[in-house]
Amino acid sequence: MESIDTIVVGAGVSGLAAARLLTRAGRRVVVLEARDRIGGRTHTDRSGGHVTDRGASWIHGIDDSPVAEAARAFGMPMVEFTVGGYQPAGRPLAYFDENGARLSAEGVEQYAADIRALNAALVDVIADSAPDATYADVVDRALAAQDWDAARAARVREYNDRRAQEQYGVAMTGLGAHGLDDDTVNGDEVVFPRGYDELAQNFAEGVDVRLSHVVSAVRWSPDGVTVETDHGSFAAANVVVTVPVGVLQSGDLAIEPELPETHRRALGLLRMNAFEKVVLRFPERFWDAEVYGIRQLGAEGEWWHSWYDLGRIHDEPALLTFAAGPAAVATREWADEEIVASTLAQLRRLYGNDVPEPESAVVTRWQDDPFSRGSYAYMLPGSVGSDHDDLAVPVGGVLHLAGEATWGDDPATVPGAMLSGHRAAENVLGREVPLSALWS
């Protein structure tokens, strides 16, 4: 049995951040990764001469972003693409109404103003909400206080439902009232034209990563830990477990003894979402050249309501849309060709039957990935932001959990994952470590 100082389970951004800091502090560290690649849910596909981020894409606001700082230090180019936060305005968007007609500039302005007004009202409504309230409950309560006609209110309600789906991969009836508390964008949003996985690649330099090592059990005591894999056992003084919530809940990875009640309660209030990407590359552009994206209002947009112009990242006629929440669940068993045909039908409703067939398509399948079981975690009714951080409290002085779902200030993001790995490394070392040690 190989013995080291610290075992890190998972070579995503959180695991690699923790391992890099611990390695640089002189600890003997081994990272055990089930997949045959690093990066976890930052996964860049470079097939066919294209660069497609199948997982994370955006930094949602670069002001004071630790990932932006790391990217600059590593020389990773970034491109402004401020639409990933599902804002109603701020960058040009082509809006189509319930009948498929282009919304006027005045109509868009009124729509955005209504959304901002409701967001302001939601602050107090959410603060006063019942512990088991859903996001739909608080939206409906805030809407009831507005002096709007039914159609105007319905549009804003629809916006908030689609915002919940696109930000957290769940309808607002299934999301906790506090589920979007963290959904803020500070500064421009950016993406990575060379691929987000460059961050993981940089973090992995100098780190001992063992690929294709599937961990089945973590056994801990105050004296240390033993980790069982399909390549044998590893012993260490401590372990950092960074697998997604879906894996922790699946039973595929046993933690013995079981986590304390506080951890189990917090874990029980989180779920992995249903959220998939669909990238369509066309022979030519058929949409407006100046827009960042396309939005469709009304029932026709129940599944496919937003498309984003990837030509702003790479010089190619390509659109990105999401199967989010109910759409991802409903189409889970569909073939890629069926999913592509379904979203094309909506584009042709807006732009006419001359919309061509795409030359290629990418459809992700995070729900069916056994090492993630979804894209990222969301909060069930009854959960609050601090539940995320409860998961990260060290157990027995030897067991540490990290990952996007354990960072309360900015969960479900790469910055949250990175910062959780930094926190885990500090907890293992028992001292503060500058975050900049990741890249300096």
CSV table of C-alpha atoms in Angstrom, one decimal:
chain,number,residue,atom,x,y,z
A,1,MET,CA,0.0,0.0,0.0
A,2,GLU,CA,1.4,3.3,-1.1
A,3,SER,CA,1.6,5.9,1.8
A,4,ILE,CA,1.6,9.6,1.2
A,5,ASP,CA,0.8,12.8,3.2
A,6,THR,CA,-2.4,13.8,1.4
A,7,ILE,CA,-4.7,12.1,-1.1
A,8,VAL,CA,-6.9,14.3,-3.2
A,9,VAL,CA,-9.9,12.6,-4.8
A,10,GLY,CA,-10.7,14.3,-8.1
A,11,ALA,CA,-8.6,16.2,-10.6
A,12,GLY,CA,-11.1,19.0,-11.3
A,13,VAL,CA,-10.2,22.6,-10.5
A,14,SER,CA,-10.9,22.3,-6.8
A,15,GLY,CA,-8.8,19.1,-6.4
A,16,LEU,CA,-5.9,20.4,-8.5
A,17,ALA,CA,-5.9,23.7,-6.6
A,18,ALA,CA,-5.7,22.0,-3.3
A,19,ALA,CA,-3.0,19.5,-4.6
A,20,ARG,CA,-0.9,22.3,-6.1
A,21,LEU,CA,-0.9,24.3,-2.9
A,22,LEU,CA,-0.1,21.3,-0.8
A,23,THR,CA,2.6,20.1,-3.1
A,24,ARG,CA,4.2,23.6,-3.2
A,25,ALA,CA,4.1,23.5,0.6
A,26,GLY,CA,6.3,20.4,0.6
A,27,ARG,CA,3.6,17.8,1.2
A,28,ARG,CA,3.6,14.4,-0.6
A,29,VAL,CA,0.4,14.5,-2.5
A,30,VAL,CA,-1.3,12.1,-4.9
A,31,VAL,CA,-4.4,13.0,-6.9
A,32,LEU,CA,-6.7,10.1,-7.8
A,33,GLU,CA,-8.9,10.8,-10.9
A,34,ALA,CA,-11.5,8.4,-12.2
A,35,ARG,CA,-11.5,9.8,-15.7
A,36,ASP,CA,-8.8,9.5,-18.3
A,37,ARG,CA,-8.3,13.2,-18.3
A,38,ILE,CA,-8.0,16.1,-15.8
A,39,GLY,CA,-10.3,19.1,-15.5
A,40,GLY,CA,-13.5,17.5,-14.2
A,41,ARG,CA,-16.4,19.7,-15.4
A,42,THR,CA,-14.0,22.1,-17.2
A,43,HIS,CA,-13.7,20.0,-20.3
A,44,THR,CA,-12.7,21.3,-23.6
A,45,ASP,CA,-13.4,19.4,-26.8
A,46,ARG,CA,-10.9,20.2,-29.7
A,47,SER,CA,-12.2,17.7,-32.2
A,48,GLY,CA,-12.9,18.8,-35.8
A,49,GLY,CA,-10.6,21.8,-35.6
A,50,HIS,CA,-13.0,23.6,-33.2
A,51,VAL,CA,-12.7,24.6,-29.6
A,52,THR,CA,-15.8,23.7,-27.6
A,53,ASP,CA,-16.1,24.0,-23.8
A,54,ARG,CA,-18.5,21.1,-23.0
A,55,GLY,CA,-18.5,22.1,-19.4
A,56,ALA,CA,-17.8,25.5,-17.8
A,57,SER,CA,-17.6,28.4,-20.2
A,58,TRP,CA,-17.8,31.8,-18.4
A,59,ILE,CA,-16.3,33.8,-15.7
A,60,HIS,CA,-19.5,35.6,-14.5
A,61,GLY,CA,-17.9,39.0,-13.8
A,62,ILE,CA,-14.1,39.5,-13.9
A,63,ASP,CA,-14.1,42.3,-11.2
A,64,ASP,CA,-12.0,40.9,-8.3
A,65,SER,CA,-12.3,37.4,-9.8
A,66,PRO,CA,-9.6,35.0,-8.7
A,67,VAL,CA,-10.0,32.9,-11.8
A,68,ALA,CA,-9.4,36.0,-14.0
A,69,GLU,CA,-6.3,36.8,-12.0
A,70,ALA,CA,-5.0,33.3,-12.4
A,71,ALA,CA,-5.8,33.3,-16.1
A,72,ARG,CA,-3.9,36.5,-16.6
A,73,ALA,CA,-0.9,35.1,-14.7
A,74,PHE,CA,-1.0,31.9,-16.9
A,75,GLY,CA,-1.3,33.9,-20.1
A,76,MET,CA,-4.8,32.5,-20.9
A,77,PRO,CA,-6.5,34.9,-23.4
A,78,MET,CA,-10.1,36.0,-22.5
A,79,VAL,CA,-12.8,37.4,-24.7
A,80,GLU,CA,-15.7,39.6,-23.4
A,81,PHE,CA,-19.0,37.8,-23.8
A,82,THR,CA,-21.4,39.4,-21.3
A,83,VAL,CA,-24.6,37.3,-21.6
A,84,GLY,CA,-23.8,34.2,-19.5
A,85,GLY,CA,-25.5,35.7,-16.5
A,86,TYR,CA,-28.9,35.7,-18.3
A,87,GLN,CA,-29.2,39.5,-18.1
A,88,PRO,CA,-32.2,40.9,-19.9
A,89,ALA,CA,-30.2,43.8,-21.4
A,90,GLY,CA,-26.8,45.4,-21.3
A,91,ARG,CA,-25.6,43.7,-24.5
A,92,PRO,CA,-27.5,43.6,-27.8
A,93,LEU,CA,-30.0,40.7,-27.9
A,94,ALA,CA,-32.6,39.9,-30.6
A,95,TYR,CA,-35.9,39.4,-28.7
A,96,PHE,CA,-38.9,37.7,-30.3
A,97,ASP,CA,-42.3,37.9,-28.8
A,98,GLU,CA,-44.8,35.1,-28.2
A,99,ASN,CA,-45.9,35.1,-31.8
A,100,GLY,CA,-42.4,35.0,-33.2
A,101,ALA,CA,-42.3,38.7,-34.2
A,102,ARG,CA,-39.3,40.9,-33.4
A,103,LEU,CA,-39.7,42.9,-30.2
A,104,SER,CA,-39.2,46.6,-30.6
A,105,ALA,CA,-36.5,48.5,-28.9
A,106,GLU,CA,-39.1,50.2,-26.7
A,107,GLY,CA,-40.6,46.8,-25.9
A,108,VAL,CA,-37.2,45.4,-24.8
A,109,GLU,CA,-36.6,48.5,-22.7
A,110,GLN,CA,-39.9,48.1,-20.8
A,111,TYR,CA,-39.3,44.3,-20.4
A,112,ALA,CA,-35.8,44.9,-18.9
A,113,ALA,CA,-37.1,47.6,-16.6
A,114,ASP,CA,-39.9,45.3,-15.3
A,115,ILE,CA,-37.3,42.6,-14.6
A,116,ARG,CA,-35.1,45.0,-12.7
A,117,ALA,CA,-38.1,46.3,-10.7
A,118,LEU,CA,-39.0,42.8,-9.7
A,119,ASN,CA,-35.4,41.9,-8.8
A,120,ALA,CA,-35.4,44.9,-6.4
A,121,ALA,CA,-38.6,43.8,-4.8
A,122,LEU,CA,-37.4,40.2,-4.5
A,123,VAL,CA,-34.6,41.1,-2.0
A,124,ASP,CA,-37.0,41.8,0.9
A,125,VAL,CA,-39.5,39.1,-0.2
A,126,ILE,CA,-36.8,36.4,-0.2
A,127,ALA,CA,-35.5,37.6,3.2
A,128,ASP,CA,-39.0,37.3,4.7
A,129,SER,CA,-39.8,33.9,3.0
A,130,ALA,CA,-40.7,30.7,4.8
A,131,PRO,CA,-37.9,28.2,5.3
A,132,ASP,CA,-39.4,25.8,2.7
A,133,ALA,CA,-40.4,28.4,0.1
A,134,THR,CA,-39.5,27.9,-3.5
A,135,TYR,CA,-38.1,30.5,-5.9
A,136,ALA,CA,-41.5,30.4,-7.6
A,137,ASP,CA,-43.2,31.2,-4.3
A,138,VAL,CA,-41.2,34.4,-3.8
A,139,VAL,CA,-41.5,35.5,-7.4
A,140,ASP,CA,-45.2,35.1,-7.3
A,141,ARG,CA,-45.4,37.0,-4.1
A,142,ALA,CA,-43.3,39.9,-5.5
A,143,LEU,CA,-45.3,39.9,-8.7
A,144,ALA,CA,-48.6,40.2,-6.7
A,145,ALA,CA,-47.4,43.5,-5.3
A,146,GLN,CA,-46.8,45.0,-8.7
A,147,ASP,CA,-49.5,47.1,-10.5
A,148,TRP,CA,-49.1,45.2,-13.8
A,149,ASP,CA,-51.6,43.6,-16.1
A,150,ALA,CA,-51.6,39.8,-16.5
A,151,ALA,CA,-49.6,39.7,-19.7
A,152,ARG,CA,-46.9,42.0,-18.3
A,153,ALA,CA,-46.6,40.0,-15.1
A,154,ALA,CA,-46.6,36.7,-17.1
A,155,ARG,CA,-43.5,37.8,-19.1
A,156,VAL,CA,-41.6,38.6,-16.0
A,157,ARG,CA,-42.6,35.4,-14.2
A,158,GLU,CA,-41.5,33.5,-17.3
A,159,TYR,CA,-38.1,35.4,-17.3
A,160,ASN,CA,-37.4,34.3,-13.7
A,161,ASP,CA,-38.3,30.7,-14.4
A,162,ARG,CA,-36.0,30.6,-17.5
A,163,ARG,CA,-33.3,32.4,-15.5
A,164,ALA,CA,-33.5,29.7,-12.8
A,165,GLN,CA,-33.3,27.0,-15.5
A,166,GLU,CA,-30.4,28.6,-17.3
A,167,GLN,CA,-28.5,29.5,-14.2
A,168,TYR,CA,-29.2,26.3,-12.1
A,169,GLY,CA,-30.7,23.8,-14.5
A,170,VAL,CA,-34.0,23.5,-12.6
A,171,ALA,CA,-37.4,25.1,-12.9
A,172,MET,CA,-38.1,27.8,-10.2
A,173,THR,CA,-40.7,25.5,-8.7
A,174,GLY,CA,-37.9,23.1,-7.6
A,175,LEU,CA,-35.4,25.7,-6.6
A,176,GLY,CA,-35.1,27.0,-3.0
A,177,ALA,CA,-36.1,30.6,-2.4
A,178,HIS,CA,-32.4,31.4,-1.8
A,179,GLY,CA,-31.2,29.5,-4.8
A,180,LEU,CA,-30.3,32.6,-6.8
A,181,ASP,CA,-29.0,34.7,-4.0
A,182,ASP,CA,-25.5,34.4,-5.4
A,183,ASP,CA,-26.5,35.2,-9.0
A,184,THR,CA,-24.7,38.5,-9.4
A,185,VAL,CA,-22.4,39.6,-12.2
A,186,ASN,CA,-19.6,42.0,-11.2
A,187,GLY,CA,-18.0,43.5,-14.3
A,188,ASP,CA,-17.8,42.0,-17.8
A,189,GLU,CA,-18.3,38.3,-18.3
A,190,VAL,CA,-15.5,36.5,-20.3
A,191,VAL,CA,-14.9,33.2,-21.9
A,192,PHE,CA,-11.7,31.4,-23.0
A,193,PRO,CA,-11.1,31.1,-26.8
A,194,ARG,CA,-8.4,28.5,-26.2
A,195,GLY,CA,-10.5,26.5,-23.8
A,196,TYR,CA,-11.3,26.7,-20.1
A,197,ASP,CA,-9.4,23.5,-19.4
A,198,GLU,CA,-6.1,25.4,-19.7
A,199,LEU,CA,-6.7,26.5,-16.1
A,200,ALA,CA,-6.7,22.8,-14.9
A,201,GLN,CA,-3.7,22.1,-17.1
A,202,ASN,CA,-1.7,24.9,-15.4
A,203,PHE,CA,-2.7,23.8,-11.9
A,204,ALA,CA,-1.7,20.2,-12.7
A,205,GLU,CA,1.9,21.1,-13.5
A,206,GLY,CA,4.2,19.5,-10.9
A,207,VAL,CA,1.4,17.6,-9.3
A,208,ASP,CA,1.3,13.7,-9.1
A,209,VAL,CA,-2.1,12.9,-10.8
A,210,ARG,CA,-3.1,9.2,-11.3
A,211,LEU,CA,-5.7,9.0,-14.1
A,212,SER,CA,-8.3,6.2,-14.5
A,213,HIS,CA,-8.2,5.5,-10.7
A,214,VAL,CA,-11.9,5.0,-9.7
A,215,VAL,CA,-12.2,5.5,-5.9
A,216,SER,CA,-14.8,3.3,-4.3
A,217,ALA,CA,-14.3,4.0,-0.6
A,218,VAL,CA,-12.7,6.5,1.8
A,219,ARG,CA,-12.1,5.2,5.3
A,220,TRP,CA,-11.1,7.6,7.9
A,221,SER,CA,-10.2,7.8,11.6
A,222,PRO,CA,-8.2,10.3,13.7
A,223,ASP,CA,-5.1,8.3,12.8
A,224,GLY,CA,-5.4,8.8,9.1
A,225,VAL,CA,-7.2,7.6,6.0
A,226,THR,CA,-7.3,4.7,3.6
A,227,VAL,CA,-8.6,5.1,0.1
A,228,GLU,CA,-9.7,2.1,-2.0
A,229,THR,CA,-9.5,2.2,-5.8
A,230,ASP,CA,-9.7,-0.2,-8.7
A,231,HIS,CA,-5.8,0.1,-8.7
A,232,GLY,CA,-5.3,-0.8,-5.1
A,233,SER,CA,-5.3,1.0,-1.8
A,234,PHE,CA,-3.6,4.2,-0.7
A,235,ALA,CA,-3.0,5.4,2.8
A,236,ALA,CA,-2.4,9.0,3.9
A,237,ALA,CA,-2.5,11.3,6.9
A,238,ASN,CA,-5.5,13.1,5.4
A,239,VAL,CA,-7.8,13.2,2.3
A,240,VAL,CA,-9.5,16.0,0.3
A,241,VAL,CA,-12.6,14.7,-1.5
A,242,THR,CA,-13.7,16.9,-4.4
A,243,VAL,CA,-16.2,14.7,-6.2
A,244,PRO,CA,-19.5,16.3,-7.2
A,245,VAL,CA,-22.6,16.1,-5.0
A,246,GLY,CA,-24.2,13.6,-7.3
A,247,VAL,CA,-21.4,11.2,-6.7
A,248,LEU,CA,-21.5,11.7,-2.9
A,249,GLN,CA,-25.2,10.9,-3.0
A,250,SER,CA,-25.0,8.0,-5.4
A,251,GLY,CA,-23.4,5.5,-3.0
A,252,ASP,CA,-20.7,4.7,-5.6
A,253,LEU,CA,-18.1,6.2,-3.2
A,254,ALA,CA,-18.5,5.1,0.4
A,255,ILE,CA,-17.3,7.3,3.2
A,256,GLU,CA,-16.8,5.3,6.4
A,257,PRO,CA,-17.6,6.2,9.1
A,258,GLU,CA,-20.4,8.2,7.5
A,259,LEU,CA,-20.3,12.0,7.5
A,260,PRO,CA,-21.5,13.8,10.6
A,261,GLU,CA,-25.2,14.8,10.8
A,262,THR,CA,-24.5,18.4,9.9
A,263,HIS,CA,-22.8,17.4,6.7
A,264,ARG,CA,-25.5,14.9,5.8
A,265,ARG,CA,-28.2,17.5,6.4
A,266,ALA,CA,-26.4,20.0,4.1
A,267,LEU,CA,-25.8,17.4,1.5
A,268,GLY,CA,-29.4,16.3,1.6
A,269,LEU,CA,-30.5,19.9,0.7
A,270,LEU,CA,-28.5,19.9,-2.6
A,271,ARG,CA,-29.1,18.2,-5.9
A,272,MET,CA,-27.2,17.9,-9.1
A,273,ASN,CA,-29.0,19.6,-12.0
A,274,ALA,CA,-30.1,18.7,-15.5
A,275,PHE,CA,-28.2,21.1,-17.8
A,276,GLU,CA,-26.8,20.3,-21.2
A,277,LYS,CA,-25.2,22.3,-24.0
A,278,VAL,CA,-26.1,22.2,-27.7
A,279,VAL,CA,-23.6,23.8,-30.0
A,280,LEU,CA,-24.6,24.2,-33.7
A,281,ARG,CA,-22.1,25.2,-36.3
A,282,PHE,CA,-23.7,26.4,-39.6
A,283,PRO,CA,-22.3,26.9,-43.1
A,284,GLU,CA,-23.3,30.6,-42.8
A,285,ARG,CA,-24.8,33.2,-40.4
A,286,PHE,CA,-28.5,33.8,-40.7
A,287,TRP,CA,-29.0,35.9,-37.6
A,288,ASP,CA,-28.2,39.5,-36.8
A,289,ALA,CA,-24.5,40.2,-36.9
A,290,GLU,CA,-24.5,42.8,-34.1
A,291,VAL,CA,-26.3,40.7,-31.4
A,292,TYR,CA,-24.8,38.6,-28.7
A,293,GLY,CA,-27.7,36.3,-28.7
A,294,ILE,CA,-31.3,35.5,-29.5
A,295,ARG,CA,-34.2,35.2,-27.0
A,296,GLN,CA,-37.7,33.8,-27.7
A,297,LEU,CA,-40.6,34.7,-25.3
A,298,GLY,CA,-43.7,32.7,-24.7
A,299,ALA,CA,-44.8,29.1,-24.7
A,300,GLU,CA,-42.9,28.3,-28.0
A,301,GLY,CA,-39.7,29.0,-26.0
A,302,GLU,CA,-40.5,26.6,-23.2
A,303,TRP,CA,-37.4,24.5,-24.0
A,304,TRP,CA,-35.4,26.4,-26.5
A,305,HIS,CA,-35.5,30.1,-25.7
A,306,SER,CA,-31.9,31.4,-25.8
A,307,TRP,CA,-29.1,31.0,-28.4
A,308,TYR,CA,-25.7,32.7,-28.0
A,309,ASP,CA,-23.5,33.8,-30.9
A,310,LEU,CA,-20.2,31.9,-30.6
A,311,GLY,CA,-18.8,33.9,-33.5
A,312,ARG,CA,-17.9,36.5,-30.9
A,313,ILE,CA,-15.4,34.0,-29.5
A,314,HIS,CA,-14.2,32.3,-32.7
A,315,ASP,CA,-14.7,33.5,-36.3
A,316,GLU,CA,-17.4,31.0,-37.2
A,317,PRO,CA,-21.2,30.9,-37.6
A,318,ALA,CA,-22.1,29.0,-34.5
A,319,LEU,CA,-24.8,29.2,-31.9
A,320,LEU,CA,-24.9,27.8,-28.4
A,321,THR,CA,-28.2,26.9,-26.6
A,322,PHE,CA,-29.0,25.0,-23.5
A,323,ALA,CA,-31.3,22.1,-22.6
A,324,ALA,CA,-31.9,23.3,-19.1
A,325,GLY,CA,-34.0,21.8,-16.3
A,326,PRO,CA,-37.2,20.3,-17.8
A,327,ALA,CA,-35.8,20.4,-21.3
A,328,ALA,CA,-32.8,18.4,-20.3
A,329,VAL,CA,-34.9,15.8,-18.4
A,330,ALA,CA,-37.4,15.5,-21.3
A,331,THR,CA,-34.7,15.0,-24.0
A,332,ARG,CA,-32.3,12.9,-21.9
A,333,GLU,CA,-33.2,9.7,-23.9
A,334,TRP,CA,-33.3,11.5,-27.3
A,335,ALA,CA,-30.6,11.0,-29.9
A,336,ASP,CA,-28.5,14.0,-30.7
A,337,GLU,CA,-30.2,14.3,-34.1
A,338,GLU,CA,-33.6,14.6,-32.4
A,339,ILE,CA,-32.3,17.4,-30.1
A,340,VAL,CA,-30.8,19.3,-33.0
A,341,ALA,CA,-34.0,19.0,-35.0
A,342,SER,CA,-36.0,20.3,-32.1
A,343,THR,CA,-34.0,23.4,-31.6
A,344,LEU,CA,-33.8,24.0,-35.4
A,345,ALA,CA,-37.6,24.0,-35.5
A,346,GLN,CA,-37.7,27.0,-33.2
A,347,LEU,CA,-34.9,28.8,-35.0
A,348,ARG,CA,-36.9,28.4,-38.3
A,349,ARG,CA,-40.0,29.7,-36.6
A,350,LEU,CA,-38.0,32.9,-35.9
A,351,TYR,CA,-35.8,33.2,-39.0
A,352,GLY,CA,-37.8,31.2,-41.7
A,353,ASN,CA,-37.4,27.9,-43.4
A,354,ASP,CA,-34.1,29.0,-45.1
A,355,VAL,CA,-32.2,28.4,-41.9
A,356,PRO,CA,-29.7,25.7,-43.0
A,357,GLU,CA,-28.9,22.4,-41.4
A,358,PRO,CA,-25.8,22.7,-39.2
A,359,GLU,CA,-22.6,21.3,-40.5
A,360,SER,CA,-21.8,19.9,-37.1
A,361,ALA,CA,-23.4,19.7,-33.6
A,362,VAL,CA,-22.2,19.0,-30.1
A,363,VAL,CA,-24.6,17.8,-27.5
A,364,THR,CA,-23.4,17.2,-23.9
A,365,ARG,CA,-24.5,14.4,-21.6
A,366,TRP,CA,-23.5,15.4,-18.1
A,367,GLN,CA,-26.6,13.7,-16.6
A,368,ASP,CA,-25.3,10.4,-17.7
A,369,ASP,CA,-21.6,10.9,-16.7
A,370,PRO,CA,-21.1,8.5,-13.7
A,371,PHE,CA,-18.4,10.8,-12.3
A,372,SER,CA,-20.6,13.9,-12.1
A,373,ARG,CA,-24.2,12.8,-12.5
A,374,GLY,CA,-25.2,16.3,-13.6
A,375,SER,CA,-23.5,19.6,-14.3
A,376,TYR,CA,-23.5,21.3,-10.9
A,377,ALA,CA,-25.5,21.6,-7.7
A,378,TYR,CA,-28.5,23.6,-6.8
A,379,MET,CA,-30.3,24.4,-3.6
A,380,LEU,CA,-33.6,22.6,-2.7
A,381,PRO,CA,-36.3,24.5,-0.7
A,382,GLY,CA,-35.1,24.8,2.9
A,383,SER,CA,-31.5,25.4,2.0
A,384,VAL,CA,-29.5,28.6,2.6
A,385,GLY,CA,-26.1,29.7,1.5
A,386,SER,CA,-24.3,28.6,4.6
A,387,ASP,CA,-25.3,24.9,4.0
A,388,HIS,CA,-22.7,24.9,1.2
A,389,ASP,CA,-20.0,25.9,3.7
A,390,ASP,CA,-21.2,23.3,6.3
A,391,LEU,CA,-20.0,20.6,3.9
A,392,ALA,CA,-16.5,22.0,4.0
A,393,VAL,CA,-16.0,21.7,7.8
A,394,PRO,CA,-13.1,19.3,8.4
A,395,VAL,CA,-14.2,15.9,9.8
A,396,GLY,CA,-12.0,14.2,12.4
A,397,GLY,CA,-9.1,16.5,11.5
A,398,VAL,CA,-8.4,14.3,8.5
A,399,LEU,CA,-11.3,14.4,6.0
A,400,HIS,CA,-12.0,17.5,3.9
A,401,LEU,CA,-14.7,18.1,1.3
A,402,ALA,CA,-14.2,20.6,-1.4
A,403,GLY,CA,-15.7,21.5,-4.8
A,404,GLU,CA,-18.2,24.1,-6.2
A,405,ALA,CA,-21.0,22.8,-4.0
A,406,THR,CA,-19.0,23.6,-0.8
A,407,TRP,CA,-18.4,27.3,-1.4
A,408,GLY,CA,-21.3,29.4,-0.2
A,409,ASP,CA,-20.4,32.8,-1.6
A,410,ASP,CA,-20.3,31.7,-5.2
A,411,PRO,CA,-21.4,28.0,-5.7
A,412,ALA,CA,-21.8,26.3,-9.0
A,413,THR,CA,-18.9,28.2,-10.5
A,414,VAL,CA,-15.2,27.6,-11.3
A,415,PRO,CA,-14.1,30.4,-8.9
A,416,GLY,CA,-16.1,28.7,-6.1
A,417,ALA,CA,-14.4,25.4,-6.9
A,418,MET,CA,-10.9,27.0,-6.9
A,419,LEU,CA,-11.5,28.9,-3.7
A,420,SER,CA,-12.8,25.7,-2.0
A,421,GLY,CA,-9.6,23.9,-3.0
A,422,HIS,CA,-7.6,26.8,-1.5
A,423,ARG,CA,-9.6,26.5,1.7
A,424,ALA,CA,-9.1,22.8,1.9
A,425,ALA,CA,-5.3,23.2,1.5
A,426,GLU,CA,-5.3,25.7,4.3
A,427,ASN,CA,-7.3,23.4,6.6
A,428,VAL,CA,-4.9,20.5,5.9
A,429,LEU,CA,-1.8,22.7,6.5
A,430,GLY,CA,-3.3,24.4,9.5
A,431,ARG,CA,-2.2,27.8,8.4
A,432,GLU,CA,-3.0,30.5,5.9
A,433,VAL,CA,-1.6,30.3,2.4
A,434,PRO,CA,-1.9,33.2,-0.2
A,435,LEU,CA,-4.3,32.4,-2.9
A,436,SER,CA,-1.7,33.8,-5.3
A,437,ALA,CA,0.5,30.8,-4.5
A,438,LEU,CA,-1.5,29.0,-7.1
A,439,TRP,CA,0.0,31.0,-9.9
A,440,SER,CA,3.0,33.0,-8.5
